[in-house]
Coordinates of C-alpha atoms in Angstrom, one line a residue:
M6 CA 16.6 20.8 30.8
T7 CA 15.3 19.0 27.7
N8 CA 16.4 15.4 28.0
S9 CA 15.0 14.4 24.6
L10 CA 17.4 16.8 22.8
R11 CA 21.1 16.9 22.1
N12 CA 23.2 19.6 20.3
V13 CA 26.5 18.4 18.9
A14 CA 29.1 19.8 16.6
L15 CA 31.2 17.7 14.2
V16 CA 34.7 19.2 14.0
A17 CA 37.7 18.0 12.0
H18 CA 40.5 19.1 9.7
V19 CA 39.9 19.5 5.9
D20 CA 39.0 16.2 4.2
H21 CA 39.0 14.0 7.3
G22 CA 35.5 12.8 6.4
K23 CA 33.3 15.1 8.5
T24 CA 30.7 16.1 5.9
T25 CA 30.6 12.4 4.7
L26 CA 29.8 11.3 8.3
V27 CA 26.9 13.8 8.4
D28 CA 25.6 12.4 5.1
T29 CA 25.7 8.8 6.4
L30 CA 24.1 9.8 9.7
L31 CA 21.3 11.4 7.7
R32 CA 20.8 8.3 5.6
S33 CA 21.0 5.8 8.5
T34 CA 18.5 7.7 10.7
G35 CA 15.9 8.1 7.9
A36 CA 16.3 11.9 7.7
F37 CA 15.7 11.5 3.9
A38 CA 12.2 10.7 2.8
A39 CA 11.9 7.6 0.7
H40 CA 11.3 9.6 -2.5
Q41 CA 14.3 12.0 -1.9
A42 CA 17.4 11.6 -3.9
V43 CA 20.5 11.5 -1.6
V44 CA 23.2 13.8 -3.0
D45 CA 26.8 13.2 -1.8
R46 CA 28.0 16.0 0.5
V47 CA 24.4 17.3 1.1
M48 CA 25.7 19.6 3.8
D49 CA 28.0 21.4 1.4
S50 CA 25.4 23.6 -0.3
D51 CA 27.8 26.4 -1.3
D52 CA 29.1 26.1 -4.9
Q53 CA 32.7 26.6 -3.8
E54 CA 32.4 24.0 -1.0
R55 CA 31.5 21.4 -3.5
E56 CA 34.3 22.5 -5.9
R57 CA 37.0 22.9 -3.3
G58 CA 35.9 19.9 -1.3
I59 CA 36.0 21.9 2.0
T60 CA 33.3 23.1 4.3
I61 CA 33.3 26.9 4.5
L62 CA 30.0 27.7 6.3
A63 CA 28.7 26.2 9.5
K64 CA 25.4 24.6 8.9
A65 CA 23.0 22.4 10.9
A66 CA 20.7 19.4 10.3
R67 CA 18.4 17.4 12.6
I68 CA 18.1 13.6 13.1
T69 CA 16.1 11.5 15.5
W70 CA 17.6 8.5 17.4
K71 CA 15.7 6.5 20.1
E72 CA 13.1 9.2 20.4
T73 CA 15.8 11.9 21.0
L74 CA 16.3 14.8 18.6
I75 CA 19.9 15.5 17.7
N76 CA 20.9 18.8 16.1
L77 CA 24.1 18.1 14.2
V78 CA 26.1 21.3 13.4
D79 CA 28.7 20.8 10.6
T80 CA 31.7 23.1 10.8
P81 CA 34.6 24.2 8.5
G82 CA 37.8 22.3 8.8
H83 CA 40.1 25.0 7.4
A84 CA 41.9 27.5 9.8
D85 CA 40.8 30.5 7.7
F86 CA 37.2 29.8 8.5
G87 CA 37.7 29.5 12.3
G88 CA 35.1 32.2 12.9
E89 CA 32.5 29.7 11.7
V90 CA 33.9 27.1 14.1
E91 CA 33.5 29.5 17.1
R92 CA 29.9 30.3 16.2
A93 CA 29.1 26.6 15.8
L94 CA 30.5 25.8 19.3
A95 CA 28.2 28.5 20.8
L96 CA 25.2 26.3 19.7
V97 CA 26.2 23.0 21.1
D98 CA 26.8 21.0 24.3
G99 CA 29.5 18.6 23.0
I100 CA 31.6 17.8 20.0
V101 CA 32.4 14.8 17.8
L102 CA 36.1 15.2 16.9
L103 CA 36.9 13.4 13.7
V104 CA 40.6 12.5 13.0
D105 CA 42.0 10.7 10.0
A106 CA 43.4 7.3 10.9
A107 CA 46.5 7.9 8.8
E108 CA 47.1 11.7 9.0
G109 CA 46.3 12.1 12.7
P110 CA 45.6 15.4 14.4
L111 CA 46.6 18.4 12.3
P112 CA 47.0 22.1 13.3
Q113 CA 43.3 23.0 12.9
T114 CA 42.4 20.0 15.1
R115 CA 44.4 21.5 17.9
Y116 CA 42.8 24.9 17.3
V117 CA 39.2 23.6 17.5
L118 CA 40.0 21.2 20.4
S119 CA 41.4 24.1 22.4
K120 CA 38.3 26.1 21.8
A121 CA 36.0 23.2 22.7
L122 CA 37.9 22.3 25.9
G123 CA 38.0 26.0 26.9
L124 CA 34.2 26.0 26.8
G125 CA 34.1 22.8 28.9
L126 CA 32.5 20.7 26.1
P127 CA 32.7 16.9 26.3
V128 CA 34.5 15.3 23.3
I129 CA 33.8 12.0 21.4
L130 CA 36.8 11.0 19.4
V131 CA 36.1 9.2 16.0
I132 CA 39.1 7.8 14.2
N133 CA 37.9 7.7 10.7
K134 CA 39.1 5.9 7.5
V135 CA 40.5 2.9 9.5
D136 CA 40.2 0.9 6.3
R137 CA 43.1 2.9 4.7
G138 CA 46.1 0.9 3.8
D139 CA 48.3 3.3 5.7
A140 CA 46.0 3.6 8.8
R141 CA 47.8 3.8 12.2
P142 CA 44.9 4.2 14.6
E143 CA 46.8 3.2 17.8
E144 CA 49.5 5.9 17.1
V145 CA 46.8 8.5 16.2
L146 CA 45.0 7.8 19.5
E147 CA 48.3 8.5 21.4
E148 CA 48.8 11.7 19.4
V149 CA 45.2 12.9 20.4
E150 CA 45.8 11.9 24.0
Q151 CA 48.9 14.1 24.0
L152 CA 46.9 16.9 22.6
F153 CA 44.4 16.6 25.4
L154 CA 47.3 16.6 27.9
D155 CA 48.5 19.8 26.4
L156 CA 45.1 21.5 26.2
A157 CA 42.9 20.2 29.0
S158 CA 42.2 22.5 31.9
S159 CA 41.1 19.7 34.3
D160 CA 41.7 16.0 34.7
D161 CA 38.0 15.4 34.0
Q162 CA 38.6 16.3 30.3
L163 CA 41.3 13.6 29.8
G164 CA 38.8 10.7 29.6
F165 CA 36.8 10.5 26.4
P166 CA 35.1 7.7 24.4
V167 CA 36.9 6.4 21.3
I168 CA 35.2 5.1 18.1
S169 CA 36.7 3.6 15.0
A170 CA 34.8 4.3 11.8
V171 CA 34.6 4.0 8.0
A172 CA 32.2 6.9 7.6
R173 CA 31.9 6.5 3.8
E174 CA 30.3 3.1 4.3
G175 CA 28.4 4.0 7.5
R176 CA 30.3 1.5 9.7
A177 CA 31.6 2.2 13.3
M178 CA 32.7 0.3 16.5
M179 CA 33.7 1.3 20.0
G180 CA 37.5 1.3 20.7
I181 CA 40.3 0.7 18.2
G182 CA 39.7 -1.8 15.4
M183 CA 38.0 -2.5 12.1
P184 CA 34.2 -2.3 12.2
A185 CA 32.5 -5.5 11.0
A186 CA 31.1 -5.6 7.5
D187 CA 27.5 -5.5 8.9
A188 CA 28.2 -2.7 11.5
D189 CA 26.3 0.5 11.4
L190 CA 26.6 3.9 13.2
S191 CA 24.4 3.0 16.2
C192 CA 27.3 2.9 18.6
L193 CA 28.2 6.5 17.6
L194 CA 24.6 7.7 18.0
D195 CA 24.3 5.9 21.4
T196 CA 27.6 7.5 22.5
I197 CA 26.2 11.0 21.6
L198 CA 23.1 10.3 23.8
N199 CA 25.3 9.0 26.7
T200 CA 28.2 11.5 26.5
V201 CA 26.7 14.9 25.4
P202 CA 24.5 16.4 28.1
A203 CA 21.0 17.5 27.4
P204 CA 20.9 21.3 26.9
S205 CA 20.7 23.3 30.1
G206 CA 18.2 26.1 30.3
D207 CA 14.9 26.6 32.2
P208 CA 11.8 26.9 29.9
T209 CA 9.9 28.5 32.8
K210 CA 12.3 31.5 33.0
P211 CA 12.1 34.6 30.8
L212 CA 13.2 34.2 27.2
T213 CA 16.9 34.7 26.3
A214 CA 18.5 33.6 23.0
L215 CA 21.8 34.2 21.3
V216 CA 22.1 34.9 17.5
T217 CA 25.1 33.0 16.0
N218 CA 24.4 33.2 12.3
L219 CA 22.3 35.0 9.7
D220 CA 20.5 33.9 6.6
A221 CA 18.3 35.5 4.0
S222 CA 15.0 34.7 2.4
D223 CA 13.5 36.3 -0.7
Y224 CA 10.1 36.3 1.0
L225 CA 10.9 36.9 4.7
G226 CA 14.1 39.0 4.5
R227 CA 16.8 38.6 7.1
L228 CA 16.7 35.4 9.2
A229 CA 18.4 35.0 12.6
I230 CA 19.8 31.6 13.6
G231 CA 20.8 30.7 17.1
R232 CA 20.0 29.0 20.3
V233 CA 17.3 29.6 23.0
H234 CA 19.2 29.7 26.3
S235 CA 16.1 30.1 28.6
G236 CA 12.3 30.4 28.3
V237 CA 10.2 29.8 25.3
M238 CA 10.4 31.7 22.0
K239 CA 6.9 32.1 20.4
K240 CA 5.8 33.2 17.0
G241 CA 4.0 36.5 17.0
E242 CA 5.4 37.6 20.3
T243 CA 7.1 41.0 20.9
V244 CA 10.7 40.6 22.1
A245 CA 13.7 42.8 23.0
L246 CA 16.7 43.0 20.6
W247 CA 20.0 43.8 22.3
G248 CA 22.3 44.9 19.5
K249 CA 25.9 46.0 19.6
D250 CA 24.9 49.7 19.6
T251 CA 21.7 49.7 21.7
N252 CA 23.6 50.9 24.8
G253 CA 21.3 49.2 27.3
N254 CA 18.1 50.3 25.4
P255 CA 17.0 47.3 23.4
L256 CA 14.7 47.6 20.4
K257 CA 11.2 46.1 20.6
R258 CA 10.5 43.8 17.7
R259 CA 7.9 41.1 16.7
I260 CA 8.8 37.6 15.6
A261 CA 7.0 37.0 12.3
Q262 CA 8.0 33.4 11.8
L263 CA 9.8 30.6 13.6
S264 CA 11.4 27.4 12.3
V265 CA 13.5 24.5 13.5
Y266 CA 15.9 22.2 11.6
D267 CA 14.3 19.1 10.2
G268 CA 16.6 16.7 8.4
V269 CA 18.5 19.0 6.0
G270 CA 15.5 21.3 5.7
R271 CA 13.5 23.5 8.0
T272 CA 10.0 23.2 9.5
E273 CA 7.8 26.1 10.7
V274 CA 6.7 25.9 14.3
D275 CA 4.7 28.1 16.8
S276 CA 7.2 27.9 19.7
I277 CA 10.8 26.7 20.6
S278 CA 11.9 25.8 24.1
A279 CA 15.2 26.4 25.9
G280 CA 18.1 24.4 24.5
D281 CA 16.8 24.1 20.9
L282 CA 18.1 25.9 17.8
F283 CA 15.9 28.5 16.1
I284 CA 15.5 30.2 12.8
L285 CA 13.4 33.4 13.1
A286 CA 12.1 36.0 10.7
G287 CA 10.8 39.5 11.3
I288 CA 13.7 41.4 12.8
S289 CA 15.5 43.2 10.1
E290 CA 18.2 44.9 12.3
V291 CA 19.5 41.7 13.9
E292 CA 23.2 40.9 13.7
V293 CA 25.5 38.1 14.7
G294 CA 26.1 38.2 18.5
D295 CA 22.9 40.0 19.4
T296 CA 20.6 38.8 22.2
I297 CA 16.9 38.3 21.8
S298 CA 15.0 38.3 25.0
A299 CA 11.7 38.8 26.8
T300 CA 10.9 42.5 27.1
D301 CA 11.3 42.4 30.9
V302 CA 14.9 41.0 30.8
T303 CA 17.4 43.7 32.0
E304 CA 20.8 42.2 30.7
P305 CA 21.8 40.7 27.4
L306 CA 23.8 37.4 27.1
P307 CA 27.6 37.7 26.7
R308 CA 28.3 38.8 23.2
L309 CA 29.8 36.2 20.8
E310 CA 33.5 37.0 20.2
V311 CA 35.8 35.5 17.7
D312 CA 39.6 35.7 17.2
E313 CA 40.7 38.8 15.4
P314 CA 41.7 38.8 11.7
V315 CA 45.4 38.5 10.9
I316 CA 45.5 39.5 7.2
R317 CA 44.0 42.3 5.1
M318 CA 43.6 43.3 1.5
A319 CA 42.4 46.4 -0.3
F320 CA 39.2 45.9 -2.4
G321 CA 38.7 48.7 -4.9
V322 CA 36.6 49.7 -7.9
N323 CA 37.9 48.3 -11.1
T324 CA 39.8 51.2 -12.9
S325 CA 41.3 49.3 -15.8
P326 CA 40.5 50.4 -19.4
Y327 CA 38.2 47.3 -19.7
A328 CA 36.2 48.2 -16.5
G329 CA 32.4 47.6 -16.9
R330 CA 32.7 45.3 -19.9
E331 CA 32.0 42.0 -18.1
G332 CA 30.4 42.7 -14.7
K333 CA 27.0 43.7 -13.5
F334 CA 28.0 45.5 -10.3
V335 CA 30.9 47.9 -10.9
T336 CA 30.5 51.0 -8.7
S337 CA 32.0 51.7 -5.2
R338 CA 28.4 51.7 -3.9
H339 CA 27.8 48.2 -5.2
L340 CA 31.1 47.0 -3.7
R341 CA 30.5 48.7 -0.3
D342 CA 26.9 47.3 0.0
R343 CA 28.2 43.8 -0.8
L344 CA 30.9 43.9 1.8
Q345 CA 28.5 45.3 4.4
K346 CA 26.2 42.3 3.6
E347 CA 29.2 40.0 4.1
I348 CA 30.1 41.3 7.6
L349 CA 26.5 41.0 8.8
G350 CA 26.8 37.2 8.6
N351 CA 30.5 36.7 8.9
V352 CA 31.9 37.8 12.2
S353 CA 35.5 37.0 11.3
I354 CA 35.6 39.5 8.4
K355 CA 36.2 43.2 9.2
I356 CA 36.0 46.1 6.8
A357 CA 37.4 49.6 7.2
D358 CA 37.5 52.8 5.2
T359 CA 40.8 53.9 3.5
D360 CA 42.1 57.2 2.2
S361 CA 40.2 56.6 -1.1
P362 CA 36.4 56.5 -1.2
D363 CA 36.7 53.8 -3.9
V364 CA 38.8 51.4 -1.8
T365 CA 37.8 49.4 1.3
S366 CA 40.2 47.5 3.5
V367 CA 38.9 43.9 4.1
A368 CA 40.5 41.8 6.9
G369 CA 40.1 38.1 7.5
R370 CA 41.7 35.0 8.9
G371 CA 43.8 34.2 5.9
E372 CA 44.3 34.3 2.1
L373 CA 41.9 31.5 1.4
Q374 CA 39.0 33.1 3.3
L375 CA 39.5 36.3 1.4
A376 CA 39.9 34.5 -1.9
V377 CA 36.6 32.6 -1.3
L378 CA 34.9 36.0 -0.7
I379 CA 36.4 37.5 -3.9
E380 CA 35.4 34.4 -5.9
N381 CA 31.8 34.5 -4.5
M382 CA 31.6 38.2 -5.5
R383 CA 33.0 37.4 -9.0
R384 CA 30.3 34.7 -9.5
E385 CA 27.6 37.1 -8.4
G386 CA 28.6 39.6 -11.2
Y387 CA 30.9 42.0 -9.4
E388 CA 34.0 43.6 -10.9
L389 CA 36.7 44.7 -8.5
Q390 CA 40.5 45.0 -8.1
V391 CA 42.4 43.8 -5.1
G392 CA 45.9 44.5 -3.7
R393 CA 48.5 42.2 -2.2
P394 CA 47.6 40.7 1.1
E395 CA 49.4 42.2 4.1
V396 CA 49.5 41.1 7.7
I397 CA 48.0 43.0 10.6
T398 CA 50.6 43.8 13.2
K399 CA 50.2 44.3 16.9
E400 CA 52.2 46.0 19.6
I401 CA 53.2 43.7 22.5
N402 CA 55.3 45.1 25.4
G403 CA 56.2 48.1 23.2
K404 CA 57.5 46.0 20.3
R405 CA 56.0 45.4 16.9
N406 CA 54.7 41.8 16.5
E407 CA 53.3 39.9 13.5
P408 CA 51.1 36.8 13.2
L409 CA 52.8 33.4 13.5
E410 CA 51.6 30.3 11.8
S411 CA 52.3 26.6 12.5
G412 CA 51.9 24.1 9.8
T413 CA 52.5 20.5 8.7
C414 CA 53.5 19.5 5.2
D415 CA 53.2 15.9 3.9
V416 CA 55.6 15.5 1.0
P417 CA 57.4 12.8 -1.0
D418 CA 60.8 12.2 0.6
E419 CA 62.7 13.7 -2.4
H420 CA 61.0 17.1 -1.7
V421 CA 61.9 17.5 2.0
G422 CA 64.9 19.7 0.9
T423 CA 62.5 21.9 -1.1
I424 CA 60.5 22.7 2.0
T425 CA 63.5 23.4 4.2
Q426 CA 65.2 25.6 1.6
A427 CA 61.9 27.5 0.9
L428 CA 61.3 28.2 4.6
A429 CA 64.8 29.7 5.3
P430 CA 64.4 33.0 3.4
R431 CA 60.8 33.2 4.7
K432 CA 62.2 33.2 8.3
G433 CA 60.5 29.9 9.0
R434 CA 61.9 27.0 10.9
V435 CA 61.3 23.2 10.9
T436 CA 60.1 22.0 14.3
D437 CA 59.7 18.3 13.5
L438 CA 60.4 15.7 10.8
R439 CA 58.7 12.3 10.9
P440 CA 58.0 9.5 8.5
G441 CA 54.5 9.5 6.9
D442 CA 53.2 7.0 4.3
P443 CA 55.8 4.9 2.6
G444 CA 58.1 7.2 0.6
R445 CA 56.7 10.4 2.3
T446 CA 57.8 12.6 5.2
I447 CA 55.7 14.9 7.4
V448 CA 57.5 18.2 8.0
S449 CA 56.2 20.4 10.9
F450 CA 57.2 24.1 10.8
E451 CA 56.6 27.6 12.2
A452 CA 56.8 30.8 10.1
P453 CA 55.5 34.3 10.1
S454 CA 52.2 34.5 8.2
R455 CA 53.8 37.2 6.0
G456 CA 56.4 34.7 4.9
L457 CA 53.8 32.1 3.9
I458 CA 52.1 34.4 1.3
G459 CA 52.7 32.5 -1.9
F460 CA 54.2 29.5 -0.1
R461 CA 51.3 27.2 -1.0
S462 CA 51.5 27.8 -4.8
M463 CA 55.3 27.5 -4.8
L464 CA 55.0 24.2 -2.9
M465 CA 52.3 22.8 -5.3
S466 CA 54.4 23.8 -8.3
S467 CA 57.7 22.4 -6.9
T468 CA 56.1 19.1 -5.9
R469 CA 53.7 18.9 -8.9
G470 CA 50.7 18.9 -6.7
T471 CA 51.8 16.0 -4.5
A472 CA 52.2 18.0 -1.3
L473 CA 49.6 18.3 1.4
L474 CA 49.8 21.5 3.4
H475 CA 47.9 22.5 6.6
Q476 CA 48.4 25.8 8.4
T477 CA 46.8 27.5 11.5
H478 CA 47.4 30.7 13.4
A479 CA 49.8 30.0 16.3
G480 CA 50.1 33.4 18.0
W481 CA 52.4 36.3 17.6
T482 CA 56.1 36.7 17.0
P483 CA 58.4 39.8 17.0
W484 CA 58.6 41.5 13.5
V485 CA 61.3 39.6 11.5
G486 CA 62.2 42.4 9.1
E487 CA 62.0 42.5 5.3
L488 CA 61.2 39.2 3.5
P489 CA 62.0 38.4 -0.2
H490 CA 59.1 38.1 -2.7
R491 CA 59.2 36.6 -6.2
T492 CA 62.5 36.7 -8.0
G493 CA 61.3 37.6 -11.5
G494 CA 60.2 41.0 -12.8
A495 CA 56.9 41.9 -14.4
M496 CA 56.5 41.9 -18.2
I497 CA 54.3 44.9 -18.8
A498 CA 52.2 45.6 -21.9
D499 CA 53.0 49.0 -23.4
R500 CA 49.7 49.4 -25.4
I501 CA 46.1 48.3 -25.8
G502 CA 45.2 45.6 -28.3
S503 CA 45.0 41.9 -29.0
T504 CA 48.1 39.8 -28.4
T505 CA 49.8 38.1 -31.5
G506 CA 51.7 34.9 -31.8
Y507 CA 54.5 36.7 -33.5
A508 CA 55.0 39.1 -30.5
L509 CA 54.7 36.4 -27.9
D510 CA 57.1 34.1 -29.7
N511 CA 59.8 36.7 -29.2
L512 CA 58.8 37.5 -25.6
Q513 CA 58.7 33.9 -24.4
L514 CA 62.5 33.7 -24.7
R515 CA 62.7 36.3 -22.0
G516 CA 60.4 34.8 -19.4
E517 CA 57.1 33.0 -18.7
L518 CA 54.0 34.3 -20.3
F519 CA 50.6 34.7 -18.7
V520 CA 48.6 35.1 -22.0
S521 CA 48.2 33.3 -25.3
P522 CA 47.6 34.8 -28.7
G523 CA 44.3 36.7 -29.3
V524 CA 43.9 38.0 -25.7
E525 CA 42.8 41.6 -25.1
V526 CA 45.5 43.5 -23.2
Y527 CA 46.0 47.1 -22.2
E528 CA 48.8 49.4 -21.2
G529 CA 50.0 48.6 -17.7
M530 CA 48.7 45.0 -17.8
I531 CA 51.2 42.4 -16.8
I532 CA 51.4 39.7 -19.4
G533 CA 54.3 37.6 -18.0
E534 CA 57.1 37.2 -15.6
A535 CA 60.6 38.2 -16.8
A536 CA 63.3 35.7 -16.1
R537 CA 65.5 38.5 -14.8
G538 CA 64.5 40.5 -11.7
E539 CA 64.0 43.8 -13.7
E540 CA 60.7 44.9 -15.1
M541 CA 60.2 44.9 -18.9
V542 CA 57.9 47.1 -20.8
V543 CA 57.0 45.1 -24.0
N544 CA 54.8 45.3 -27.1
A545 CA 52.7 42.1 -27.0
V546 CA 50.4 43.1 -29.9
R547 CA 53.0 43.6 -32.7
A548 CA 52.0 41.9 -35.9
K549 CA 54.5 40.3 -38.3
E550 CA 55.3 42.6 -41.3
K551 CA 53.9 41.1 -44.5
T552 CA 56.2 40.5 -47.5
N553 CA 55.6 39.0 -50.9
I554 CA 58.1 36.2 -50.1
R555 CA 56.6 33.0 -48.7
T556 CA 58.4 29.8 -47.6
H557 CA 56.9 26.8 -45.9
S558 CA 59.0 27.1 -42.8
H559 CA 58.2 30.8 -42.3
D560 CA 54.5 30.3 -42.8
D561 CA 54.2 27.7 -40.0
G562 CA 52.9 29.4 -36.8
P563 CA 55.2 30.1 -33.9
K564 CA 55.7 27.3 -31.3
L565 CA 54.5 28.9 -28.1
A566 CA 54.8 27.3 -24.7
A567 CA 51.5 27.0 -22.7
P568 CA 51.0 30.2 -20.7
V569 CA 50.9 30.2 -16.9
D570 CA 47.1 30.1 -16.2
H571 CA 46.8 32.1 -12.9
T572 CA 43.9 31.2 -10.6
L573 CA 42.6 33.9 -8.3
E574 CA 44.8 32.5 -5.4
T575 CA 48.0 32.3 -7.4
A576 CA 47.5 35.8 -8.9
I577 CA 46.9 37.2 -5.4
E578 CA 50.1 35.5 -4.2
W579 CA 52.1 36.6 -7.2
I580 CA 51.6 40.3 -7.1
G581 CA 53.8 42.9 -5.4
D582 CA 52.9 46.0 -3.5
D583 CA 52.7 48.1 -6.6
E584 CA 50.4 45.7 -8.5
L585 CA 46.7 44.7 -8.5
V586 CA 44.6 41.7 -9.5
E587 CA 41.6 42.8 -11.7
V588 CA 38.7 40.4 -11.0
T589 CA 35.6 40.2 -13.3
P590 CA 33.0 37.4 -13.8
K591 CA 35.0 36.3 -16.9
S592 CA 38.6 37.3 -16.4
I593 CA 41.5 37.5 -13.9
R594 CA 44.1 40.0 -15.0
I595 CA 47.2 41.2 -13.3
R596 CA 48.2 44.9 -13.7
K597 CA 50.4 47.7 -12.3
R598 CA 48.7 50.2 -10.0
G599 CA 50.1 52.9 -12.3
L600 CA 49.1 51.9 -15.8
T601 CA 51.4 54.3 -17.7
M602 CA 55.2 54.8 -17.4
E603 CA 54.6 58.3 -16.2
D604 CA 52.2 57.1 -13.4
R605 CA 54.8 54.7 -12.2
R606 CA 57.7 57.2 -12.3
R607 CA 55.5 59.7 -10.3
T608 CA 54.8 57.1 -7.7
A609 CA 58.4 56.0 -7.5
K610 CA 59.5 59.6 -6.8
K611 CA 56.9 60.0 -4.0
G612 CA 58.0 56.6 -2.5

């Protein structure tokens, strides 16, 4: 046991202040050198993390407090990235659970807490943002205590330290209250030392270590990240690699380089003892969940397992007439290699072959996780087309079951009816209604995951962006039958060309447009949503016939409404089973699977 070391994870729901707390801990313990600029959200190094304001990848940093090293593991707060949470918990001996003083515990808080208590990890509760005008820390504490009563497997887990904090300003105090203006985070750091046990593991025993994450270096190749469970890991030493497919015959490999976390960076070392986190180079075959051990060890550590995916999408080669114009990586080989690279470091994503060599099935925890993957690929220069998300079903007691989600939605009072009306056709049900901030209501609900595809964008549109929605996987429910999709039909371009204001002016009377004048379209591309349910095949490139007669009123350009500007997520939510989203570094287009009328007729006959 290494008494001068602690490993702790920070877990919370989206936007409850977890990454901000890490930033202030790094500042207050001197993890930044005097000459370093301190960037807000230093732990969110991924571009999309900074843009979306959420943590997607589990990362670590190291601070020192009272001569004790503390490895802080930052974790995602969104349910779709739960695989990252599970990997983070495999590295640590305790958690700091951060809960917003106004919002209280949300669905993902329950999910993470159940995982932590299942592993027997001690919990430190931090009620953050107690300076909010609508803060209700006493009630929030009662809600968290109820969660513990529901989830704890023993009475020992029902007692936990409580800290009130304003993480943004680096202030905290023990118990419920408002931290003094001159308070700092020392009470939290002391509580970590007193509550989280030093890592167990005997450095005199043979080496065993579990790989929980992967990284890559231009110079060193694949890097393995994990925790040493026993023994000492040494640079230059030959070790055994227990992979998924080694069948009891581990590979012998040499450790080329070893590093530990140091502030937000890494420092090269010669050896790492039991209990500490490692970053090693030199083993190109290593994967998440593998065990690295001394060569005389006869059994690997239990393999890291995460919850199975609940939703899948088809990723295919871009087959539109504009394929290859905007992307750098456009072939099925490019696509396959990139997806193989993704699953090496992301255990909650699964890929599988389909009937077509150009299409791969990609499964994950939710729409957002898959949308983040697609967006990353797009930014890296990939072109692809993706189909509508579909849920993964499971047979339980001989009956077909589908994933169930629980959620909470914080909406202005006048929009409560919108939620309840929208949930009914999606086979959802309201489980609780309670007052939130003044003028707002918190609606708790359950619904099949399939019914919630497109729910987020509908909600944001109906409430003009004022709703706050949180969802998490809640188990399985018997298949609920067919569910309605969008009400409008697709407005389909009948030819290739550039859209004109004249053509669009006539078309906007018949529905909502997705394009403006001067946009390149092709036959089979969807350029709008028809107001009626039927599909419309339209000419969006027709030019106005020229005459010699000119009048002032006729020469004024048409007055066009602003088109619907689909994001990747809204496009994915909008499409039906016979439609695709074409994704390139510069464009997001929606199209029919069959581009010509003949293709669509042929498919309809087969169906």
